[in-house]
């Protein structure tokens, strides 16, 4: 009966392995068993060989997600017994699960390797499925919380908003992420309009922007060494080339701000209007992502009011004006926090020669919007508008803590790749849970 292993096309159109193998037993000689992987690869099954004299054989199985290891060769206690002494190591393998061990013998090394590869593939597939299901469950839970929070905001908070103070209960709700339906109005209220921008003022600068867009004159591109430490040369230039380049990279996964997208013209006009409003700044790297967040949550006029007032805050102005001493002061403060809160990661950065400025300049100048997927970027901005500049440092430490295991033993190039391209493998709930545990003073 041995040596009948073959691939079969199951009902699910997946190829699964099945065949006759020797199953070694603790109290008897090895028995030939029919072994196979079920249609979805979730179970490793076996039974006695059916024949005309016996009724339907009893089917036993191991749940693939309980498999801890697949070991080629004779390494288990059963295979070490005298009975298996004459069996070649090359034709044996063991499947170790959380509740039992299967010691199996094939006819050849090639057949053994085929089985090991197939089972390992199913184990990996089940792990991916489990992760996906856990992610779906987290998303469902998150949506349930947001639905409950929306009801609370609409019934208890907003009707009295003019007289509401930010109680611990409301702050906790805010930290859980504002309801998308209400985010724009709550952001606008929180930002305020200290610059007293009116519709007429906005319309004037919008008209000028439509006439000339952003000045193409990029001015003097020279920069001293201190500046180049904290900002890449492209971030110091102005003009349409930089604007177009940054718009093309603004939340590209959405495909709404790029050329031909539904928000492309609005974003370009908003940036050009701001450049007219603040000719001393024009355009600086990172503004596009902040403007995009605002446009996704409110109309053009309130988006402009919020953009102008946000960028006029002490946190952003040093980056917009290329105020090197102030930028370095913030980066040095973050470096100090990393050393205090994440000493192992700080030592790794020193070991491979990574400067905080290489990844954190982009983070801080755009309040992380340049580096995050849209949902997390929205929640990050929620946090900043609730807590102010201190949130930027809490979020930075929480984010680094969240990715620390991924970067700790990587070479320099791989570390920087992870730190500057954070769109993958970020779990929103776990990340913000980590951020909430960070307590730091603001001493910039």
Coordinates of C-alpha atoms in Angstrom, one line a residue:
X1 CA 0.0 0.0 0.0
X2 CA 3.0 2.4 0.4
X3 CA 4.1 4.9 -2.2
X4 CA 0.7 6.1 -3.4
X5 CA 1.1 9.8 -2.5
X6 CA -0.4 12.1 -5.1
X7 CA -1.9 15.5 -5.6
X8 CA -5.7 15.8 -6.0
X9 CA -7.9 18.7 -7.1
X10 CA -10.4 19.2 -4.3
X11 CA -13.9 20.8 -4.6
X12 CA -12.3 24.1 -3.6
X13 CA -10.0 24.0 -6.6
X14 CA -7.0 23.8 -4.3
X15 CA -4.4 21.1 -4.7
X16 CA -4.1 18.9 -1.6
X17 CA -1.9 16.0 -0.9
X18 CA -3.1 12.5 0.0
X19 CA -1.4 9.1 0.1
X20 CA -0.7 5.9 2.1
X21 CA 1.9 6.3 4.8
X22 CA 3.2 4.2 7.7
X23 CA 2.0 5.6 11.0
X24 CA 4.3 4.5 13.9
X25 CA 2.6 3.6 17.1
X26 CA 3.8 3.4 20.7
X27 CA 2.4 -0.1 21.5
X28 CA 2.3 -1.9 18.2
X29 CA 4.1 -2.2 14.9
X30 CA 3.6 0.6 12.3
X31 CA 0.3 0.5 10.4
X32 CA -0.4 1.7 6.9
X33 CA -2.8 4.6 7.0
X34 CA -4.5 6.7 4.4
X35 CA -3.4 10.3 5.1
X36 CA -4.7 13.4 3.5
X37 CA -5.2 17.2 3.9
X38 CA -8.9 18.2 3.7
X39 CA -10.3 20.6 1.1
X40 CA -9.5 23.9 2.8
X41 CA -6.2 22.7 4.3
X42 CA -7.5 23.1 7.9
X43 CA -7.1 19.5 8.9
X44 CA -4.6 16.7 8.5
X45 CA -6.7 13.5 8.4
X46 CA -5.9 9.8 8.5
X47 CA -7.8 6.5 8.5
X48 CA -7.3 2.8 8.0
X49 CA -7.2 1.6 4.4
X50 CA -10.8 0.7 3.3
X51 CA -11.5 -2.6 1.7
X52 CA -14.5 -4.8 0.8
X53 CA -14.5 -6.7 4.2
X54 CA -14.6 -3.6 6.5
X55 CA -17.2 -1.0 7.0
X56 CA -16.4 2.7 6.5
X57 CA -13.1 3.4 8.4
X58 CA -13.0 5.8 11.3
X59 CA -11.4 9.1 10.3
X60 CA -9.2 10.9 12.8
X61 CA -7.6 14.4 12.3
X62 CA -5.4 17.1 13.7
X63 CA -6.5 20.7 13.4
X64 CA -3.7 22.4 11.3
X65 CA -3.8 25.6 13.4
X66 CA -2.8 23.5 16.5
X67 CA 0.4 22.3 14.7
X68 CA 3.5 23.5 16.5
X69 CA 6.2 22.0 14.3
X70 CA 6.8 19.6 11.4
X71 CA 10.2 17.9 11.9
X72 CA 12.0 16.0 9.2
X73 CA 13.9 12.9 10.4
X74 CA 13.6 10.8 13.5
X75 CA 13.7 13.2 16.4
X76 CA 10.7 12.2 18.6
X77 CA 10.8 9.7 21.5
X78 CA 8.8 7.2 19.5
X79 CA 11.3 7.3 16.5
X80 CA 14.2 6.9 19.0
X81 CA 12.9 3.5 20.1
X82 CA 14.5 0.3 19.0
X83 CA 11.6 -0.6 16.7
X84 CA 12.5 2.2 14.4
X85 CA 16.2 1.8 14.5
X86 CA 16.5 0.3 11.0
X87 CA 14.3 2.9 9.4
X88 CA 16.1 5.5 7.3
X89 CA 16.1 9.0 8.8
X90 CA 15.4 10.4 5.3
X91 CA 11.9 8.9 4.9
X92 CA 10.5 9.9 8.3
X93 CA 8.8 13.0 9.7
X94 CA 6.8 14.0 12.7
X95 CA 3.9 16.4 13.0
X96 CA 3.8 17.9 16.5
X97 CA 0.5 19.5 17.6
X98 CA -0.6 20.9 20.9
X99 CA -2.3 17.7 21.8
X100 CA -0.6 14.8 20.0
X101 CA 2.4 13.8 17.9
X102 CA 2.1 11.9 14.5
X103 CA 5.2 9.9 13.5
X104 CA 4.9 9.1 9.8
X105 CA 7.1 7.2 7.4
X106 CA 7.2 7.6 3.6
X107 CA 8.6 5.4 0.9
X108 CA 11.3 7.9 -0.2
X109 CA 12.9 11.1 0.8
X110 CA 11.2 12.9 -2.1
X111 CA 7.8 11.8 -0.9
X112 CA 8.7 12.8 2.7
X113 CA 9.8 16.3 1.5
X114 CA 6.6 16.7 -0.5
X115 CA 4.5 16.0 2.6
X116 CA 6.6 18.3 4.9
X117 CA 6.3 21.1 2.3
X118 CA 2.6 20.6 1.9
X119 CA 1.8 20.6 5.6
X120 CA 4.0 23.6 6.3
X121 CA 2.1 25.5 3.5
X122 CA -1.2 24.7 5.1
X123 CA 0.1 25.8 8.6
X124 CA 1.2 29.1 7.1
X125 CA -2.1 29.5 5.3
X126 CA -4.1 28.9 8.5
X127 CA -2.0 31.4 10.3
X128 CA -2.8 34.0 7.7
X129 CA -6.5 33.2 7.8
X130 CA -6.4 33.4 11.6
X131 CA -4.7 36.8 11.4
X132 CA -7.3 38.0 8.9
X133 CA -10.1 36.8 11.1
X134 CA -8.7 38.4 14.1
X135 CA -8.3 41.6 12.1
X136 CA -11.9 41.4 11.0
X137 CA -13.0 40.9 14.6
X138 CA -11.0 44.0 15.7
X139 CA -12.6 46.0 12.9
X140 CA -16.1 44.9 13.8
X141 CA -15.4 45.7 17.5
X142 CA -14.0 49.1 16.5
X143 CA -17.1 49.9 14.4
X144 CA -19.4 48.9 17.3
X145 CA -17.5 51.2 19.6
X146 CA -17.7 54.0 17.1
X147 CA -21.4 53.5 16.5
X148 CA -22.0 53.7 20.3
X149 CA -19.8 56.7 20.5
X150 CA -21.6 58.5 17.7
X151 CA -24.9 58.0 19.5
X152 CA -23.3 59.5 22.6
X153 CA -21.8 62.5 20.7
X154 CA -25.1 63.3 18.9
X155 CA -27.4 62.8 21.9
X156 CA -25.4 63.9 24.9
X157 CA -22.5 66.1 23.7
X158 CA -23.3 68.1 20.6
X159 CA -26.7 69.5 21.8
X160 CA -24.8 71.3 24.6
X161 CA -21.5 71.8 22.8
X162 CA -21.4 75.6 23.3
X163 CA -21.4 75.0 27.0
X164 CA -19.5 71.7 27.2
X165 CA -16.0 71.4 28.8
X166 CA -13.6 68.6 27.9
X167 CA -14.4 66.3 30.8
X168 CA -12.4 63.1 31.2
X169 CA -15.3 61.2 29.7
X170 CA -15.3 63.3 26.5
X171 CA -11.5 63.2 26.3
X172 CA -11.6 59.4 26.5
X173 CA -14.3 59.4 23.7
X174 CA -12.1 61.7 21.6
X175 CA -9.0 59.5 22.1
X176 CA -11.0 56.5 20.8
X177 CA -11.3 58.3 17.4
X178 CA -13.9 60.9 16.4
X179 CA -16.9 59.7 14.5
X180 CA -16.1 60.4 10.8
X181 CA -19.5 62.0 10.4
X182 CA -18.6 64.6 13.0
X183 CA -14.9 64.9 12.6
X184 CA -14.9 67.9 10.3
X185 CA -17.1 70.1 12.5
X186 CA -15.3 69.0 15.7
X187 CA -11.9 69.7 14.1
X188 CA -13.0 73.1 12.9
X189 CA -14.3 74.0 16.4
X190 CA -11.2 72.8 18.1
X191 CA -8.8 74.7 15.7
X192 CA -10.8 77.9 15.9
X193 CA -10.0 81.0 13.8
X194 CA -7.5 83.0 15.6
X195 CA -6.4 84.6 12.3
X196 CA -10.0 85.8 11.8
X197 CA -10.1 84.7 8.2
X198 CA -13.4 85.7 6.5
X199 CA -15.0 84.3 3.4
X200 CA -14.2 87.5 1.5
X201 CA -10.5 87.2 2.5
X202 CA -10.5 83.6 1.4
X203 CA -12.2 84.4 -1.9
X204 CA -9.6 87.1 -2.6
X205 CA -6.7 84.8 -2.2
X206 CA -8.5 81.9 -4.0
X207 CA -9.0 84.2 -7.0
X208 CA -5.3 85.1 -7.0
X209 CA -4.4 81.5 -6.8
X210 CA -6.6 80.6 -9.7
X211 CA -5.0 83.3 -11.7
X212 CA -1.4 82.4 -11.0
X213 CA -1.4 79.1 -9.0
X214 CA 2.0 78.8 -7.1
X215 CA 4.9 80.8 -8.3
X216 CA 7.3 78.7 -10.3
X217 CA 10.3 80.7 -9.1
X218 CA 12.1 78.3 -6.7
X219 CA 14.5 80.9 -5.5
X220 CA 17.9 80.2 -4.0
X221 CA 18.3 76.4 -3.5
X222 CA 21.5 76.7 -1.5
X223 CA 21.4 75.5 2.1
X224 CA 23.9 75.2 4.9
X225 CA 25.0 71.9 6.4
X226 CA 22.8 72.3 9.5
X227 CA 19.7 72.7 7.4
X228 CA 20.5 69.6 5.3
X229 CA 20.7 67.6 8.4
X230 CA 17.1 68.1 9.3
X231 CA 15.4 68.6 5.9
X232 CA 16.0 67.0 2.5
X233 CA 16.8 69.5 -0.3
X234 CA 13.4 68.9 -2.0
X235 CA 11.6 70.1 1.1
X236 CA 13.3 73.5 0.9
X237 CA 12.3 74.3 -2.7
X238 CA 9.0 75.9 -3.7
X239 CA 7.1 75.9 -6.9
X240 CA 4.9 73.7 -8.9
X241 CA 7.4 70.8 -9.3
X242 CA 7.4 70.1 -5.6
X243 CA 3.7 70.6 -5.2
X244 CA 2.9 68.2 -8.1
X245 CA 5.3 65.7 -6.8
X246 CA 3.9 65.8 -3.3
X247 CA 0.3 65.7 -4.5
X248 CA 1.1 62.6 -6.5
X249 CA 2.3 61.0 -3.2
X250 CA -0.6 62.2 -1.0
X251 CA -2.4 59.2 0.3
X252 CA -1.8 57.3 -3.0
X253 CA -3.8 54.3 -1.8
X254 CA -7.0 56.4 -2.1
X255 CA -6.3 57.6 -5.6
X256 CA -8.5 60.8 -5.1
X257 CA -5.8 63.5 -4.9
X258 CA -3.7 62.4 -7.9
X259 CA -4.2 63.9 -11.4
X260 CA -7.7 63.0 -12.6
X261 CA -8.9 62.2 -9.1
X262 CA -12.0 63.9 -7.6
X263 CA -10.1 66.0 -5.1
X264 CA -7.1 66.8 -7.2
X265 CA -8.2 70.3 -8.3
X266 CA -9.5 71.2 -4.8
X267 CA -6.2 70.2 -3.2
X268 CA -4.1 72.1 -5.7
X269 CA -6.3 75.2 -5.3
X270 CA -6.1 74.9 -1.5
X271 CA -2.3 74.8 -1.5
X272 CA -2.1 77.6 -4.0
X273 CA -4.5 79.7 -1.9
X274 CA -2.4 79.2 1.2
X275 CA 0.8 80.1 -0.8
X276 CA -0.9 83.4 -1.7
X277 CA -2.1 84.0 1.9
X278 CA 1.4 83.2 3.2
X279 CA 3.9 84.3 0.5
X280 CA 6.7 84.2 3.2
X281 CA 6.1 80.4 3.3
X282 CA 4.7 79.6 -0.1
X283 CA 4.7 75.8 -0.1
X284 CA 6.7 73.5 2.2
X285 CA 6.9 69.8 2.3
X286 CA 4.2 68.1 4.3
X287 CA 1.5 70.7 3.8
X288 CA -0.2 68.7 1.1
X289 CA -1.0 65.8 3.5
X290 CA -2.4 68.0 6.2
X291 CA -4.5 69.9 3.6
X292 CA -5.7 66.5 2.2
X293 CA -6.9 65.4 5.6
X294 CA -8.9 68.6 6.0
X295 CA -10.5 68.3 2.6
X296 CA -11.6 64.7 3.3
X297 CA -13.4 66.0 6.4
X298 CA -14.8 69.4 5.5
X299 CA -15.6 71.8 2.7
X300 CA -13.0 74.0 1.0
X301 CA -13.5 77.2 3.0
X302 CA -13.4 75.7 6.5
X303 CA -10.5 73.5 5.3
X304 CA -8.6 76.7 4.4
X305 CA -9.4 78.3 7.7
X306 CA -8.2 75.3 9.6
X307 CA -5.1 74.9 7.4
X308 CA -4.0 78.5 7.9
X309 CA -4.6 78.5 11.6
X310 CA -3.0 75.0 12.2
X311 CA 0.1 75.9 10.3
X312 CA 0.4 79.2 12.3
X313 CA 0.9 77.2 15.5
X314 CA 4.3 77.0 17.2
X315 CA 4.8 73.4 16.4
X316 CA 4.6 73.8 12.6
X317 CA 6.1 77.2 12.0
X318 CA 9.7 76.1 12.5
X319 CA 9.4 73.5 9.8
X320 CA 7.7 75.9 7.4
X321 CA 10.2 78.6 7.9
X322 CA 13.1 76.2 8.0
X323 CA 14.1 77.5 11.5
X324 CA 17.0 75.1 12.0
X325 CA 17.6 75.8 15.7
X326 CA 13.9 75.2 16.6
X327 CA 13.7 72.1 14.4
X328 CA 16.9 70.6 16.0
X329 CA 15.5 71.4 19.5
X330 CA 12.4 69.3 18.8
X331 CA 14.4 66.5 17.3
X332 CA 16.8 66.5 20.2
X333 CA 13.9 66.4 22.6
X334 CA 12.5 63.3 20.8
X335 CA 16.0 61.7 20.8
X336 CA 16.1 62.2 24.5
X337 CA 12.7 60.6 25.0
X338 CA 13.7 57.6 22.8
X339 CA 16.8 57.1 25.0
X340 CA 14.6 57.3 28.2
X341 CA 11.6 55.3 27.0
X342 CA 13.2 52.9 24.5
X343 CA 16.8 52.5 25.5
X344 CA 17.4 49.3 23.5
X345 CA 16.1 50.9 20.3
X346 CA 18.1 54.1 21.0
X347 CA 21.2 52.0 21.3
X348 CA 20.4 50.2 18.1
X349 CA 20.1 53.6 16.3
X350 CA 23.5 54.6 17.6
X351 CA 25.0 51.3 16.6
X352 CA 23.9 51.5 13.0
X353 CA 24.3 55.3 12.7
X354 CA 20.6 56.3 12.4
X355 CA 19.9 60.0 13.2
X356 CA 16.4 60.8 14.5
X357 CA 16.2 63.5 11.9
X358 CA 16.3 60.9 9.1
X359 CA 12.8 59.7 10.0
X360 CA 11.3 62.1 12.5
X361 CA 11.5 65.3 10.5
X362 CA 8.9 64.0 8.1
X363 CA 6.8 62.7 11.0
X364 CA 6.8 66.0 12.9
X365 CA 6.4 68.5 10.1
X366 CA 3.2 66.8 8.8
X367 CA 1.9 65.4 12.2
X368 CA 2.7 62.0 10.8
X369 CA 0.3 62.3 7.9
X370 CA 3.1 61.8 5.3
X371 CA 3.9 58.4 6.9
X372 CA 0.6 56.9 7.8
X373 CA -2.5 55.3 6.1
X374 CA -5.5 57.6 6.1
X375 CA -7.5 56.0 9.0
X376 CA -4.6 56.2 11.4
X377 CA -3.6 59.7 10.1
X378 CA -7.1 60.9 10.9
X379 CA -6.9 59.5 14.5
X380 CA -3.4 61.0 14.9
X381 CA -4.8 64.4 14.0
X382 CA -7.7 63.8 16.4
X383 CA -5.1 63.3 19.2
X384 CA -3.1 66.4 18.2
X385 CA -6.1 68.7 18.2
X386 CA -7.1 67.4 21.6
X387 CA -3.8 67.5 23.3
X388 CA -1.6 69.8 21.4
X389 CA 2.1 69.4 20.6
X390 CA 2.7 67.0 23.4
X391 CA 0.7 64.4 21.5
X392 CA 3.3 64.4 18.7
X393 CA 5.9 63.1 21.1
X394 CA 3.6 60.6 22.8
X395 CA 2.6 59.3 19.4
X396 CA 6.2 59.1 18.2
X397 CA 7.2 57.0 21.2
X398 CA 4.1 54.9 20.9
X399 CA 4.7 54.3 17.3
X400 CA 8.4 53.4 17.8
X401 CA 7.3 51.0 20.6
X402 CA 4.8 49.5 18.2
X403 CA 7.4 48.8 15.5
X404 CA 10.4 48.2 17.8
X405 CA 10.5 44.4 17.4
X406 CA 10.5 44.8 13.6
X407 CA 13.5 47.2 13.5
X408 CA 15.6 46.2 16.5
X409 CA 17.9 43.7 14.7
X410 CA 17.6 45.0 11.2
X411 CA 20.5 46.6 9.3
X412 CA 20.4 50.4 8.8
X413 CA 18.7 50.5 5.4
X414 CA 16.0 48.1 6.5
X415 CA 15.4 50.1 9.7
X416 CA 14.9 53.3 7.8
X417 CA 12.7 51.6 5.2
X418 CA 10.3 50.5 8.0
X419 CA 10.4 53.9 9.8
X420 CA 9.7 55.9 6.7
X421 CA 7.1 53.6 5.1
X422 CA 4.7 52.8 7.8
X423 CA 1.6 51.9 5.7
X424 CA 2.0 48.2 6.2
X425 CA 1.7 46.0 9.3
X426 CA 0.3 48.8 11.5
X427 CA -2.6 47.6 13.7
X428 CA -4.6 50.7 14.5
X429 CA -6.1 49.5 17.8
X430 CA -2.8 48.1 19.2
X431 CA -0.9 51.2 18.1
X432 CA -3.3 53.6 19.9
X433 CA -3.4 51.4 23.0
X434 CA 0.4 51.8 23.0
X435 CA 0.2 55.5 22.6
X436 CA -2.2 55.9 25.5
X437 CA 0.3 54.3 27.9
X438 CA 3.0 56.9 27.1
X439 CA 3.2 59.7 29.6
X440 CA 5.7 62.5 29.0
X441 CA 6.2 66.2 29.8
X442 CA 6.4 68.8 27.1
X443 CA 9.7 70.6 27.3
X444 CA 10.4 71.6 23.7

